[in-house]
Short mmCIF file of C-alpha atoms in Angstrom, two decimals:
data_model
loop_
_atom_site.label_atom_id
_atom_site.label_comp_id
_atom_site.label_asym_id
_atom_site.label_seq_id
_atom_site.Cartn_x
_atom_site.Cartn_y
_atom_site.Cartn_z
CA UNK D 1 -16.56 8.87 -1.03
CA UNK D 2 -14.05 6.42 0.17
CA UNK D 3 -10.78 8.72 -0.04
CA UNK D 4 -8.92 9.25 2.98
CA UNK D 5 -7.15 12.66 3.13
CA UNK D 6 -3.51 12.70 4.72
CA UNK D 7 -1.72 15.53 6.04
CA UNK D 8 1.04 17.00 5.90
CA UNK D 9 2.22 15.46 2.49
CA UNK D 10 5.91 16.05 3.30
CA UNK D 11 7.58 16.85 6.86
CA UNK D 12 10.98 17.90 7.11
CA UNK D 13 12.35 17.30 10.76
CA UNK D 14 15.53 17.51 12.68
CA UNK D 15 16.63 14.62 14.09
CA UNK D 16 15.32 14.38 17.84
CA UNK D 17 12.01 16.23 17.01
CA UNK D 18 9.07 14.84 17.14
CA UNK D 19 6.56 14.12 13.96
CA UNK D 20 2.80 13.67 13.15
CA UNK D 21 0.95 12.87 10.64
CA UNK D 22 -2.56 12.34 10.03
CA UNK D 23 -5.42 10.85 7.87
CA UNK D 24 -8.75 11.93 7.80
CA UNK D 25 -12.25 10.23 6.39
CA UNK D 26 -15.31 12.39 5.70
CA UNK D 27 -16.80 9.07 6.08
CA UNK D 28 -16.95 6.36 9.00
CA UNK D 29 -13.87 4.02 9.18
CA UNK D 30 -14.59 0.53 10.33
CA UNK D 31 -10.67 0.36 10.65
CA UNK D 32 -7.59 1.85 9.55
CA UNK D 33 -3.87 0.92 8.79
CA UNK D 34 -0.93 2.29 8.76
CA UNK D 35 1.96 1.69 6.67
CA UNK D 36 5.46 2.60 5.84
CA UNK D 37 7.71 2.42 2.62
CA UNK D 38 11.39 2.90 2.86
CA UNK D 39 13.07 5.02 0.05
CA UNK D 40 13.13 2.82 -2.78
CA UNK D 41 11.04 -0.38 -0.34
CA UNK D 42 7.81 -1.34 -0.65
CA UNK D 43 4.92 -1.06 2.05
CA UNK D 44 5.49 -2.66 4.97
CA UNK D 45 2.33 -2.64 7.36
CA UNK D 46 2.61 -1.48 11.20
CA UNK D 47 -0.49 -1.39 12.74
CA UNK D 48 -4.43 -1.49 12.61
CA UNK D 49 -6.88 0.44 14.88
CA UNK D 50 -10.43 -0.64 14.87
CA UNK D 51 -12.14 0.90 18.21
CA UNK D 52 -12.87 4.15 18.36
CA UNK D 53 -10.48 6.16 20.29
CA UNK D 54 -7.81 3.36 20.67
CA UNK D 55 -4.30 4.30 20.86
CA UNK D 56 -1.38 1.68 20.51
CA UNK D 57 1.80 2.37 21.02
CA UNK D 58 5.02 0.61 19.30
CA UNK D 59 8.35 2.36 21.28
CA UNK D 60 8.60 6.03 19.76
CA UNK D 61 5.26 5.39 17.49
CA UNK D 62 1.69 6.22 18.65
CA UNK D 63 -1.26 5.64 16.72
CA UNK D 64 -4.57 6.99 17.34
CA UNK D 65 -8.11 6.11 16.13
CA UNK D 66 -10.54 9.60 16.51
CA UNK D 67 -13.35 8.81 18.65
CA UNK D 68 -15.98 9.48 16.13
CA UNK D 69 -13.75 6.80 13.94
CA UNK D 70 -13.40 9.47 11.17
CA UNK D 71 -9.72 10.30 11.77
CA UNK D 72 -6.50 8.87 13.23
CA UNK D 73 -2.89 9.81 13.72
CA UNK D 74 0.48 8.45 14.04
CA UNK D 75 3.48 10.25 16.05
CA UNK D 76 6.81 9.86 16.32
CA UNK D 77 8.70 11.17 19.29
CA UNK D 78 12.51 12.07 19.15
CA UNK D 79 12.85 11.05 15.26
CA UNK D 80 15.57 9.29 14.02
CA UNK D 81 17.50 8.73 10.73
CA UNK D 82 15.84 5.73 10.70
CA UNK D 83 12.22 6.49 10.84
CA UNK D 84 12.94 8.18 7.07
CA UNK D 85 10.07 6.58 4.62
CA UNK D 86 6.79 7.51 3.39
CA UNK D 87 3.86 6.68 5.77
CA UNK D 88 0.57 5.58 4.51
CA UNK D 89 -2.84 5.34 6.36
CA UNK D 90 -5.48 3.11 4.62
CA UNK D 91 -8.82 2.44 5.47
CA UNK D 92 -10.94 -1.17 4.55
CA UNK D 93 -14.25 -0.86 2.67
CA UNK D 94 -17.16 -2.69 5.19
CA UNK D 95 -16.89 -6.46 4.60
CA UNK D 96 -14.16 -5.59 1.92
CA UNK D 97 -10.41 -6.81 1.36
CA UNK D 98 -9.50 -3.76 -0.61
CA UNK D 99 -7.54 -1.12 0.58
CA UNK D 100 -7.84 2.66 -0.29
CA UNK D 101 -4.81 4.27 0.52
CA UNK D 102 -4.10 7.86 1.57
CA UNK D 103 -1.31 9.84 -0.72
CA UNK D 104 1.27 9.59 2.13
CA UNK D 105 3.30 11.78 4.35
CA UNK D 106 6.89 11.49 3.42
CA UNK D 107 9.26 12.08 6.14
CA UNK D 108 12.69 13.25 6.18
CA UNK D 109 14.85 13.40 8.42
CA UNK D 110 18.11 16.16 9.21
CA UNK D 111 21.01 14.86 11.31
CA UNK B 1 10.25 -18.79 4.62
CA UNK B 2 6.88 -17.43 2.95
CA UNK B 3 7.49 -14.90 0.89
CA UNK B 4 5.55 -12.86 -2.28
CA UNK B 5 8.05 -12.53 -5.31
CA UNK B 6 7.63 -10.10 -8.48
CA UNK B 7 9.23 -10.23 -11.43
CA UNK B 8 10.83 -8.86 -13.23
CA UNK B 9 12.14 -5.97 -10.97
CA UNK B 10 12.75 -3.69 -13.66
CA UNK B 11 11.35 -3.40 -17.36
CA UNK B 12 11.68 -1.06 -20.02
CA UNK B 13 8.96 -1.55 -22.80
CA UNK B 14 7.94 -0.10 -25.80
CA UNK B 15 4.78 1.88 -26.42
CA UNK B 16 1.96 -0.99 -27.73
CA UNK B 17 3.70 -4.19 -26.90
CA UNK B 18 2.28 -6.42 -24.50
CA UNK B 19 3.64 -6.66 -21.03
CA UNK B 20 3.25 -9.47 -18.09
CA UNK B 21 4.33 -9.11 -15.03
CA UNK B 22 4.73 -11.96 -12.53
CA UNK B 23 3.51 -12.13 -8.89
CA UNK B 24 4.32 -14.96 -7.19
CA UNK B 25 3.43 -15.61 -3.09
CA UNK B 26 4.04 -18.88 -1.20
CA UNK B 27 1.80 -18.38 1.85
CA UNK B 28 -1.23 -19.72 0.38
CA UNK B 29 -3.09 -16.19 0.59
CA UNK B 30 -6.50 -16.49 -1.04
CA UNK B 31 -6.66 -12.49 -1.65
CA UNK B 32 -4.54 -11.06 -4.10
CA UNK B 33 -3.88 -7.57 -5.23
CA UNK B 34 -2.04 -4.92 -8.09
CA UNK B 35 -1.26 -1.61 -7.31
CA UNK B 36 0.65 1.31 -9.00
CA UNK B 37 2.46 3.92 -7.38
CA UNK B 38 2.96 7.10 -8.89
CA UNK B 39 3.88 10.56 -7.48
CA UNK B 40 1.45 12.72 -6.12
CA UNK B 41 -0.94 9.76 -6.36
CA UNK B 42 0.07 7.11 -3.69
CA UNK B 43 -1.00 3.66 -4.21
CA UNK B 44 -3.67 2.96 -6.31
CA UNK B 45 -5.51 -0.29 -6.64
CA UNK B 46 -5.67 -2.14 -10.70
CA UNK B 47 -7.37 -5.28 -10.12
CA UNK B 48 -7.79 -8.03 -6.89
CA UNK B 49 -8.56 -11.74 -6.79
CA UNK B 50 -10.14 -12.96 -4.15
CA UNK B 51 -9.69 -16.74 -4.92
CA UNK B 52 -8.88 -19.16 -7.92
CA UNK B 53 -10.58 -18.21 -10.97
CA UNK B 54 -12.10 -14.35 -9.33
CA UNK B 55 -11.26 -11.55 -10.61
CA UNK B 56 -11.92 -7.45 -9.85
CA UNK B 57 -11.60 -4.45 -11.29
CA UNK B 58 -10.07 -1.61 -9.10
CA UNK B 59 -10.00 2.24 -9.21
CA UNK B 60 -7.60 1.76 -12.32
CA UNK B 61 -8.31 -1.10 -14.18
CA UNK B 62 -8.34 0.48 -17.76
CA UNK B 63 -5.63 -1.17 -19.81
CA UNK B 64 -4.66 -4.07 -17.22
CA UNK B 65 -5.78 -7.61 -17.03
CA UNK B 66 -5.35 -10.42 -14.71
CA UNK B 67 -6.17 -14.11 -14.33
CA UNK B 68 -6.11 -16.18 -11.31
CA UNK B 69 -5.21 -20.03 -12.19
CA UNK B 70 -3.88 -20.99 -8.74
CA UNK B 71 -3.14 -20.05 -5.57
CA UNK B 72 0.45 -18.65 -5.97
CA UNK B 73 0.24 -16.47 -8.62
CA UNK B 74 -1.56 -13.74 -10.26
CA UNK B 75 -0.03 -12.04 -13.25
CA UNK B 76 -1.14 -8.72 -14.44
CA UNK B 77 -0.99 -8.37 -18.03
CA UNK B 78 -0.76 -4.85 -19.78
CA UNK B 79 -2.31 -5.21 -23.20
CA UNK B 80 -0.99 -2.82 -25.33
CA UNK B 81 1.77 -0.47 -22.88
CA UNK B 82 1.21 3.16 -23.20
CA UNK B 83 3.37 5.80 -21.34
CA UNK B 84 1.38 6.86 -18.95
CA UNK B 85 1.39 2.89 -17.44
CA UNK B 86 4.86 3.83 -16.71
CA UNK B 87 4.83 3.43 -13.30
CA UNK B 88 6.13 1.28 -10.06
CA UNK B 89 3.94 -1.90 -9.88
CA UNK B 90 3.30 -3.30 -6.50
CA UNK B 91 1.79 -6.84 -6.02
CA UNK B 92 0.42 -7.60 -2.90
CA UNK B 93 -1.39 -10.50 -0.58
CA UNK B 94 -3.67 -11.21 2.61
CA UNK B 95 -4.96 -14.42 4.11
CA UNK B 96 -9.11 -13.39 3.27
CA UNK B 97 -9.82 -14.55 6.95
CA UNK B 98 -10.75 -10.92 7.98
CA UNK B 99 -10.06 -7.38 6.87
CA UNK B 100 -6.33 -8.07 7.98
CA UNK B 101 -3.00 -6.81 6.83
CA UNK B 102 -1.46 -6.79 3.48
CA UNK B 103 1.86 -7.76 2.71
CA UNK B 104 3.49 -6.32 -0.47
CA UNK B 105 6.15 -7.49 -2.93
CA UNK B 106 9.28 -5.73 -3.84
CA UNK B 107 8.00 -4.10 -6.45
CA UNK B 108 8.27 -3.88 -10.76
CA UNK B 109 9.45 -0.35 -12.10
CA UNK B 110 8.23 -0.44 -15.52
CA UNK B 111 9.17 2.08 -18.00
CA UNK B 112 7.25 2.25 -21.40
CA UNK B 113 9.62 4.15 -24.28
#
């Protein structure tokens, strides 16, 4: 259906490594989001992908969009305490408003 | 500065009574929407508006009602509060110009006794 499937649902890290996580559609995406919620925050959006096989980058944070627009990633390089939070990935329905979230990768991170 | 505002940020509730809580958002967003957040479930959409007086039922509508009378606000009412509404309630908004970001309020943890 209209589910997107994230992976891993929890990543433990040491600070300085790098993390990825990533959301998958069995269905076409006309775009995806990605959030992410601070312990105890709320969602705060980051970025939205809409061609296939973009990739934007935001400092240590890449975001892809798979080029068959079914799947897309986001990676951190050389983590930090701050990057701690639950990230979301959420795809729009075609000429729809909604959002159907994924169930989140929560990150943590060791210093 | 624009802002969307819930309150209150914390309730505790009673199994049956009726519960309101408030959304407020002050940068004239046509689209409107409730979520809850529960572990192991990530966010899950209750209802959206989509302009004054439209209203729409979301994955998880059963036991929720909203009503759209301006703008601003758009309060989700739970009819009769059961414990398994108990739950953090996020409120959130987007300008209906495109399928465009949301932006989400702080948040309502609700806890139903």
């Amino acid at each position: 259906g209209q589910q997107v499937m994230q992976i891993p649902q929890y990543q433990h890290v040491q600070e300085g490594e790098d993390f990825t996580t990533y959301c998958n559609s069995s269905t076409t995406l006309s775009n995806i989001q990605w959030y992410k919620q601070r312990p105890g925050g709320h969602p705060v959006f980051l970025i939205q992908l809409v061609k296939s096989g973009e990739v934007k980058k935001q400092k240590r944070l890449t975001f892809q969009f798979g080029e068959a627009k079914k799947n897309s990633s986001l990676h951190i390089t050389a983590t930090q305490t701050t990057d701690v939070g639950t990230y979301f990935c959420a795809r729009t329905g075609a000429g729809s408003y909604q959002l159907t979230f994924g169930k989140g990768t929560k990150l943590s991170v060791i210093p | 500065d624009a802002e969307i505002t819930q309150s209150p940020r914390h309730k505790i509730t009673e199994t049956g009574r009726q519960v309101t809580l408030a959304c407020h958002q002050t940068w004239n967003h046509n689209n409107m929407f409730w979520y809850r957040q529960d572990l192991g479930h990530g966010l899950r959409l209750i209802h959206y508006s989509y302009g004054v007086q439209d209203t729409n039922k979301g994955e998880v509508s059963d036991g929720y009602s909203v009503s759209r009378s301006n703008t601003e606000d758009l309060p989700l009412t739970l009819e009769s509060a059961a414990s398994s509404q108990t739950s953090v309630y996020f409120c959130a908004s987007s300008p209906g110009t495109a399928q465009e970001r949301q932006y989400f309020g702080p948040g309502t943890r609700l806890l139903v006794l």
